Structure formats: structure tokens, C-alpha cells
mmCIF file of C-alpha atoms in Angstrom:
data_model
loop_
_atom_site.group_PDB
_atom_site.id
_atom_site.type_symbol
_atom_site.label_atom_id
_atom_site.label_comp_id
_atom_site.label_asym_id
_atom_site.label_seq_id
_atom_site.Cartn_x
_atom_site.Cartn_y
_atom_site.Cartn_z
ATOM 1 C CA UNK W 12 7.255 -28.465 -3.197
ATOM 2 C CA UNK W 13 8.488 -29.250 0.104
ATOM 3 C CA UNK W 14 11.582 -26.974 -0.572
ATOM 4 C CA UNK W 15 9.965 -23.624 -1.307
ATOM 5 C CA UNK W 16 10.330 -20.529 0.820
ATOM 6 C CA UNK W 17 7.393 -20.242 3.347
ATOM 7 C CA UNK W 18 5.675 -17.006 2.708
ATOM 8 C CA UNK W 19 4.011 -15.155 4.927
ATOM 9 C CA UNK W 20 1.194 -12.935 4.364
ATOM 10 C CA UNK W 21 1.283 -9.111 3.265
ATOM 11 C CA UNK W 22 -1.120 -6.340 4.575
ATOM 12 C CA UNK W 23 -1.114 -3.521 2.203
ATOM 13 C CA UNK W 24 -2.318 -0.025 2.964
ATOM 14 C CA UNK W 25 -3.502 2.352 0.521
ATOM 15 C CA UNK W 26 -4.866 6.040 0.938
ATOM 16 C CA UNK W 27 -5.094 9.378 -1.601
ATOM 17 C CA UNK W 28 -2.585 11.746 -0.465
ATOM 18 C CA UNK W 29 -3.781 15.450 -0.686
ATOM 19 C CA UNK W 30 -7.445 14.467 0.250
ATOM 20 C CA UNK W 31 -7.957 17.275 3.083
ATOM 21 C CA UNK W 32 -6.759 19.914 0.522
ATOM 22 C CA UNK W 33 -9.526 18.494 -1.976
ATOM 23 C CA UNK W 34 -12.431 19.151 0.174
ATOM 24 C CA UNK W 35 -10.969 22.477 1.817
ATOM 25 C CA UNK W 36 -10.839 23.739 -1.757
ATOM 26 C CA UNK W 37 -13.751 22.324 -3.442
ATOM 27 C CA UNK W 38 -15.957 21.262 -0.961
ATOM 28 C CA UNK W 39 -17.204 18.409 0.689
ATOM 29 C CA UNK W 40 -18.825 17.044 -2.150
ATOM 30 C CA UNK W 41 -15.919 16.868 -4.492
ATOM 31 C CA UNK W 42 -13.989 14.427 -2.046
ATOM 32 C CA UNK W 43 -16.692 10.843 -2.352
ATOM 33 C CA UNK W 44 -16.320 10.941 -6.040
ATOM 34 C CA UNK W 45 -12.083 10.211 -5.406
ATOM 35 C CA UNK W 46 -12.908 7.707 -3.042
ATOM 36 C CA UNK W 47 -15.207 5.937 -5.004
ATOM 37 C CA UNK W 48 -12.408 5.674 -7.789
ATOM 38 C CA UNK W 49 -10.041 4.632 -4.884
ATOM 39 C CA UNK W 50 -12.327 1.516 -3.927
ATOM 40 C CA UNK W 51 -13.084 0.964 -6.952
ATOM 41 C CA UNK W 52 -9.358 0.120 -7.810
ATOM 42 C CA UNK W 53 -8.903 -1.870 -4.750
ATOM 43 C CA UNK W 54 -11.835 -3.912 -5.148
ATOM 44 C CA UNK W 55 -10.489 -5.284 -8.228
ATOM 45 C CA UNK W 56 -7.418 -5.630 -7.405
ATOM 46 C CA UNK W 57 -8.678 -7.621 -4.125
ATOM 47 C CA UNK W 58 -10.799 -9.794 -6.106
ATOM 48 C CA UNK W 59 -7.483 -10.735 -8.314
ATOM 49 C CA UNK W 60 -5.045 -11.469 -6.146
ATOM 50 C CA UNK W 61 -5.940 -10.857 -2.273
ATOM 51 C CA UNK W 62 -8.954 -9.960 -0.060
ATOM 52 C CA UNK W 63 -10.326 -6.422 0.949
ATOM 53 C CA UNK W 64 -10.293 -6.383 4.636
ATOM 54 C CA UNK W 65 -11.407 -2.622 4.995
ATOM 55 C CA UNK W 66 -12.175 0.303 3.162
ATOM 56 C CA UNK W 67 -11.401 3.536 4.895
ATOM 57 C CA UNK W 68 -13.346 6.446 3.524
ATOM 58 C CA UNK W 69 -9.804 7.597 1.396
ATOM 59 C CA UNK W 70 -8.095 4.164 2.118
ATOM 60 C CA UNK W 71 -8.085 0.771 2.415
ATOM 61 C CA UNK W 72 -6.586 -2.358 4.199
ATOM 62 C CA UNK W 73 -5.948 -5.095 2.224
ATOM 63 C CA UNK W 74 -4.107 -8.919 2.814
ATOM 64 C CA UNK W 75 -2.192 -10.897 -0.181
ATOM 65 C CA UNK W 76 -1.157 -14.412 0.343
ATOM 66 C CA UNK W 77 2.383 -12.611 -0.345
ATOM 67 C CA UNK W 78 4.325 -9.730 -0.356
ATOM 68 C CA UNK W 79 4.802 -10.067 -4.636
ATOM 69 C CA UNK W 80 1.051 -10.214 -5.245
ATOM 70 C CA UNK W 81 0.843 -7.002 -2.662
ATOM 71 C CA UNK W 82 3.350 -5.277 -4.828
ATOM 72 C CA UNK W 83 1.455 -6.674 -8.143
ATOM 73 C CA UNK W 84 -1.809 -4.930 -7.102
ATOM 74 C CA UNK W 85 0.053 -1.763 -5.355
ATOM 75 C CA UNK W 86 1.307 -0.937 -8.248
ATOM 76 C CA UNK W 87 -1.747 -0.798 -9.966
ATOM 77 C CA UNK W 88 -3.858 0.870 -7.713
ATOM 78 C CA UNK W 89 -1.392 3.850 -7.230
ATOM 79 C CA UNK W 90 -2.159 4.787 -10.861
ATOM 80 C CA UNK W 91 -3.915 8.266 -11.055
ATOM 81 C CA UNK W 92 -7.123 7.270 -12.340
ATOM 82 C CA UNK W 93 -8.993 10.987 -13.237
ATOM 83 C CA UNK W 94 -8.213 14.062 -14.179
ATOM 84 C CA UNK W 95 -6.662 15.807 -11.058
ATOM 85 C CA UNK W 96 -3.928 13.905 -10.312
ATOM 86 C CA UNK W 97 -3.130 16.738 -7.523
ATOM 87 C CA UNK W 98 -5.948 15.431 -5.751
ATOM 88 C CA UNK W 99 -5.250 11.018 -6.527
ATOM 89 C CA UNK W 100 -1.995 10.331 -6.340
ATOM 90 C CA UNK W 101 -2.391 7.335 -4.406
ATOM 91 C CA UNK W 102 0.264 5.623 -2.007
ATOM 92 C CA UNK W 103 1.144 3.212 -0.590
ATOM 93 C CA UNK W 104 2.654 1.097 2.102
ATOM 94 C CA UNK W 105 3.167 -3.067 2.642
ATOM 95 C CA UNK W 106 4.608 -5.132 5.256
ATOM 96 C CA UNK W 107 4.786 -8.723 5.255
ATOM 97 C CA UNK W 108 4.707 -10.856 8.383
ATOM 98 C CA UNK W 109 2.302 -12.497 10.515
ATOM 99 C CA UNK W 110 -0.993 -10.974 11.090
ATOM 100 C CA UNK W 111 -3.981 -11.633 13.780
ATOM 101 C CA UNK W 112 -7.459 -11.424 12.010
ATOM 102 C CA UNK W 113 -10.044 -11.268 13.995
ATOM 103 C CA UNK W 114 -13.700 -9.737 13.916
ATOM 104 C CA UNK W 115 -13.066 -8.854 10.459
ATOM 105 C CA UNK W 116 -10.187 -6.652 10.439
ATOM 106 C CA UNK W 117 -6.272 -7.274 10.669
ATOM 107 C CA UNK W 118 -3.951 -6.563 13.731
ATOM 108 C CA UNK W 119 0.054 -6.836 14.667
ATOM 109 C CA UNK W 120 2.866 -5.453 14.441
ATOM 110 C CA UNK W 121 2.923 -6.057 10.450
ATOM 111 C CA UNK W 122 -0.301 -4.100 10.661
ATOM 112 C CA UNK W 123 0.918 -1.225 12.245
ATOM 113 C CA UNK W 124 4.547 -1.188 10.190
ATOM 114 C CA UNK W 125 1.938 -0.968 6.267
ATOM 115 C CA UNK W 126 0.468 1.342 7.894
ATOM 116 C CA UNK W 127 2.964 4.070 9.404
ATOM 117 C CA UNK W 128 5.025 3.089 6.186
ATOM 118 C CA UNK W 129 1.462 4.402 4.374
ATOM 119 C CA UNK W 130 1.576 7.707 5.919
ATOM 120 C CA UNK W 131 5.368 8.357 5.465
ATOM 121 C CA UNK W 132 5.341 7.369 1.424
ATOM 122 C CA UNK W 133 5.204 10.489 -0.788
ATOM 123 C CA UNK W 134 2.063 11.129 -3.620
ATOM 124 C CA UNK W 135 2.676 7.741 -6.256
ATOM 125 C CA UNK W 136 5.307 5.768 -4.163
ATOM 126 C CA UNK W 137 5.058 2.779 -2.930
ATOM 127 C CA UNK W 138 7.326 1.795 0.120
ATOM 128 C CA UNK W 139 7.840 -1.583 1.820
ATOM 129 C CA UNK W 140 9.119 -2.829 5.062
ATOM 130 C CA UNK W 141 11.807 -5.050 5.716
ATOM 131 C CA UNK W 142 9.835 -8.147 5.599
ATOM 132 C CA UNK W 143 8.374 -7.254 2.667
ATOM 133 C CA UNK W 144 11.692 -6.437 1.220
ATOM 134 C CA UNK W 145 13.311 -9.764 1.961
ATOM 135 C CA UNK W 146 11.003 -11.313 -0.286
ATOM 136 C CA UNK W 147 10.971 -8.952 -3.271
ATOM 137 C CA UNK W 148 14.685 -8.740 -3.324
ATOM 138 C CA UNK W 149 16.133 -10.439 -6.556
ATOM 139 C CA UNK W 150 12.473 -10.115 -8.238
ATOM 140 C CA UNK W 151 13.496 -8.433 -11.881
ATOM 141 C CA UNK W 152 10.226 -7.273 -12.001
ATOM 142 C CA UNK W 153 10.815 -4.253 -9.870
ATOM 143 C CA UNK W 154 13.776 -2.544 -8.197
ATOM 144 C CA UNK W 155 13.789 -2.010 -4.166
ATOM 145 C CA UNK W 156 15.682 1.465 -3.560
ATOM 146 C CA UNK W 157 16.610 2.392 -0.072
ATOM 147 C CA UNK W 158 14.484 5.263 2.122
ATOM 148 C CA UNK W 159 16.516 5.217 5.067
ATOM 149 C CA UNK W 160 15.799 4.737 8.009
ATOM 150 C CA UNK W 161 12.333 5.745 9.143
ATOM 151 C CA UNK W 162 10.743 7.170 12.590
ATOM 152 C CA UNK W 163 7.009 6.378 12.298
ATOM 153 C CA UNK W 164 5.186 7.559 15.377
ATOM 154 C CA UNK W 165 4.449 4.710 17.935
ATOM 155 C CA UNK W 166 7.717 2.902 17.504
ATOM 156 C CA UNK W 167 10.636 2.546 19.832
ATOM 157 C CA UNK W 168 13.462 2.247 16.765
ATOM 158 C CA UNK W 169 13.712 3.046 13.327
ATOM 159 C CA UNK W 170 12.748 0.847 10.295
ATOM 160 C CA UNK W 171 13.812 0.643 7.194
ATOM 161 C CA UNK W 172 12.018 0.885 4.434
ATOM 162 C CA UNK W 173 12.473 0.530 0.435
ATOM 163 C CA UNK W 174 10.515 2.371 -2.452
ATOM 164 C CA UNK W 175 9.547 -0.060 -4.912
ATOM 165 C CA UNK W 176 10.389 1.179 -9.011
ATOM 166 C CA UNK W 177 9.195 -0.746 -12.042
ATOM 167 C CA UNK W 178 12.338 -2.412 -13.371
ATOM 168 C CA UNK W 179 12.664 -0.778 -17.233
ATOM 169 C CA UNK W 180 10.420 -2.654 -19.641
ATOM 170 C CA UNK W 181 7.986 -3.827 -16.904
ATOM 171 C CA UNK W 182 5.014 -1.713 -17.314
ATOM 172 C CA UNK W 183 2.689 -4.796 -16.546
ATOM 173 C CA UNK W 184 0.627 -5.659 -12.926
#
């Protein structure tokens, strides 16, 4: 359809909040079995809807052909999976927008927004950027709810940013 809305793609980026406290208080060898649950997740949810660009001991980077089908798998993957949710609460950030990839990883601005949106989202949320946001908004699916404004390290102004809620009675991905 000649007349549909162009696109463009989403990077998401997902890590386990909490993860230095894990292995300060039960060791080094408690943390791999976390990340293994984390990848696990992802690589599902890659081989679903997107691709798995890079997994990142207690993170990964992943690119969706969209910003919904970033959101679709987000949500999923942010699900505490084991028994000490202290330890895996999962977030997550996504930014949609263009993206360089080149020897196999992802660069750009859109890049660096997921992921400085990433390390600002609390245990369980998931936040999106503004070009992210542009596309979910009006999707009944979910419900975009204002952060602010925020000040991620390495940029000159602010961005905005929007947690995404499940809209009542959606409890699918």
C-alpha cells in the first residue's frame, strides 16, 4: 500500500537491573545463571519478530523492523522469569529512527538515545523515545505515559521519553 506510514527501524536495549548487587552478595557464580535466562528471552523474542544484534553479558541490543514489534517483544522479555525477582527485573529502553549497521553491530544517534533511555528506566519499565513514541501513539494495545524530560549523559538537551503500560485487558505479546 503505497499510502502507509514509512516505518523506520527500532533498536531496543535490554539489561537486568540490580546485577552488581547479585554478584557482590552471592558471588560471581550466581550472576551467569540470570544472564543465561536474560538471552534466553531475547533470543526468542529475536527469532519472532526482530534480529539479535548483540548480547551483552546482562544485556542485549536488538533491531525490529518497527517500533510496535520492539514494544511486542519488550514487553515480554521484561517479565521476571525466576525466583528472585530482586535480582531480574529486566528493563528496558527503544528508540526508533535510522540506524548505521555495520561490522555486525548498530550505531547512531537512535543507538545511543535506546540506550541512555536503558540505563535511566527503573526495575520492569519500559521507556521509549520520541520516535518511538510517535509511532505507538493511538496503539490501544498499550498506553504511553509521560517521564519528563530526561538528561542522559552525552547529550547536549533533554529528551523526552514515555513509559509504556499494558492498556487493561491486554495481557498478550
Amino acid at each position: 500500500d503505497s499510502t502507509a506510514a514509512f516505518h523506520p527501524p527500532a533498536v531496543l536495549l535490554i539489561d537486568v537491573s540490580g546485577f552488581t548487587e547479585l554478584t557482590e552478595e552471592r558471588g560471581d557464580y550466581a550472576a551467569p545463571a540470570v544472564g543465561e535466562l536474560l538471552h534466553e528471552g531475547v533470543t526468542k523474542q529475536a527469532s519472532e519478530r526482530g534480529e539479535l544484534i548483540k548480547l551483552l553479558g546482562h544485556g542485549a541490543k536488538l533491531q525490529f523492523p518497527d517500533a510496535t514489534s520492539a514494544v511486542d517483544a519488550k514487553l515480554e522479555v521484561v517479565k521476571p522469569h525466576d525466583g528472585s525477582p530482586r535480582y531480574n527485573h529486566r528493563r528496558a529502553g527503544v528508540e526508533a529512527g535510522t540506524v548505521i549497521e555495520q561490522v555486525g553491530d548498530l550505531f547512531g544517534r537512535t543507538v545511543n538515545q535506546a540506550a541512555r533511555i536503558c540505563g535511566v528506566a527503573g526495575p520492569g519499565e519500559v521507556i521509549v523515545g520520541q520516535g518511538a513514541a510517535v509511532i505507538l501513539d493511538g496503539d490501544t494495545r498499550w498506553q504511553l505515559e509521560s517521564v519528563g524530560r530526561l538528561n542522559p549523559r552525552g547529550f547536549e538537551a533533554p529528551i523526552p521519553g514515555y513509559r509504556v503500560i499494558r492498556s487493561a485487558g491486554n495481557s498478550g505479546g
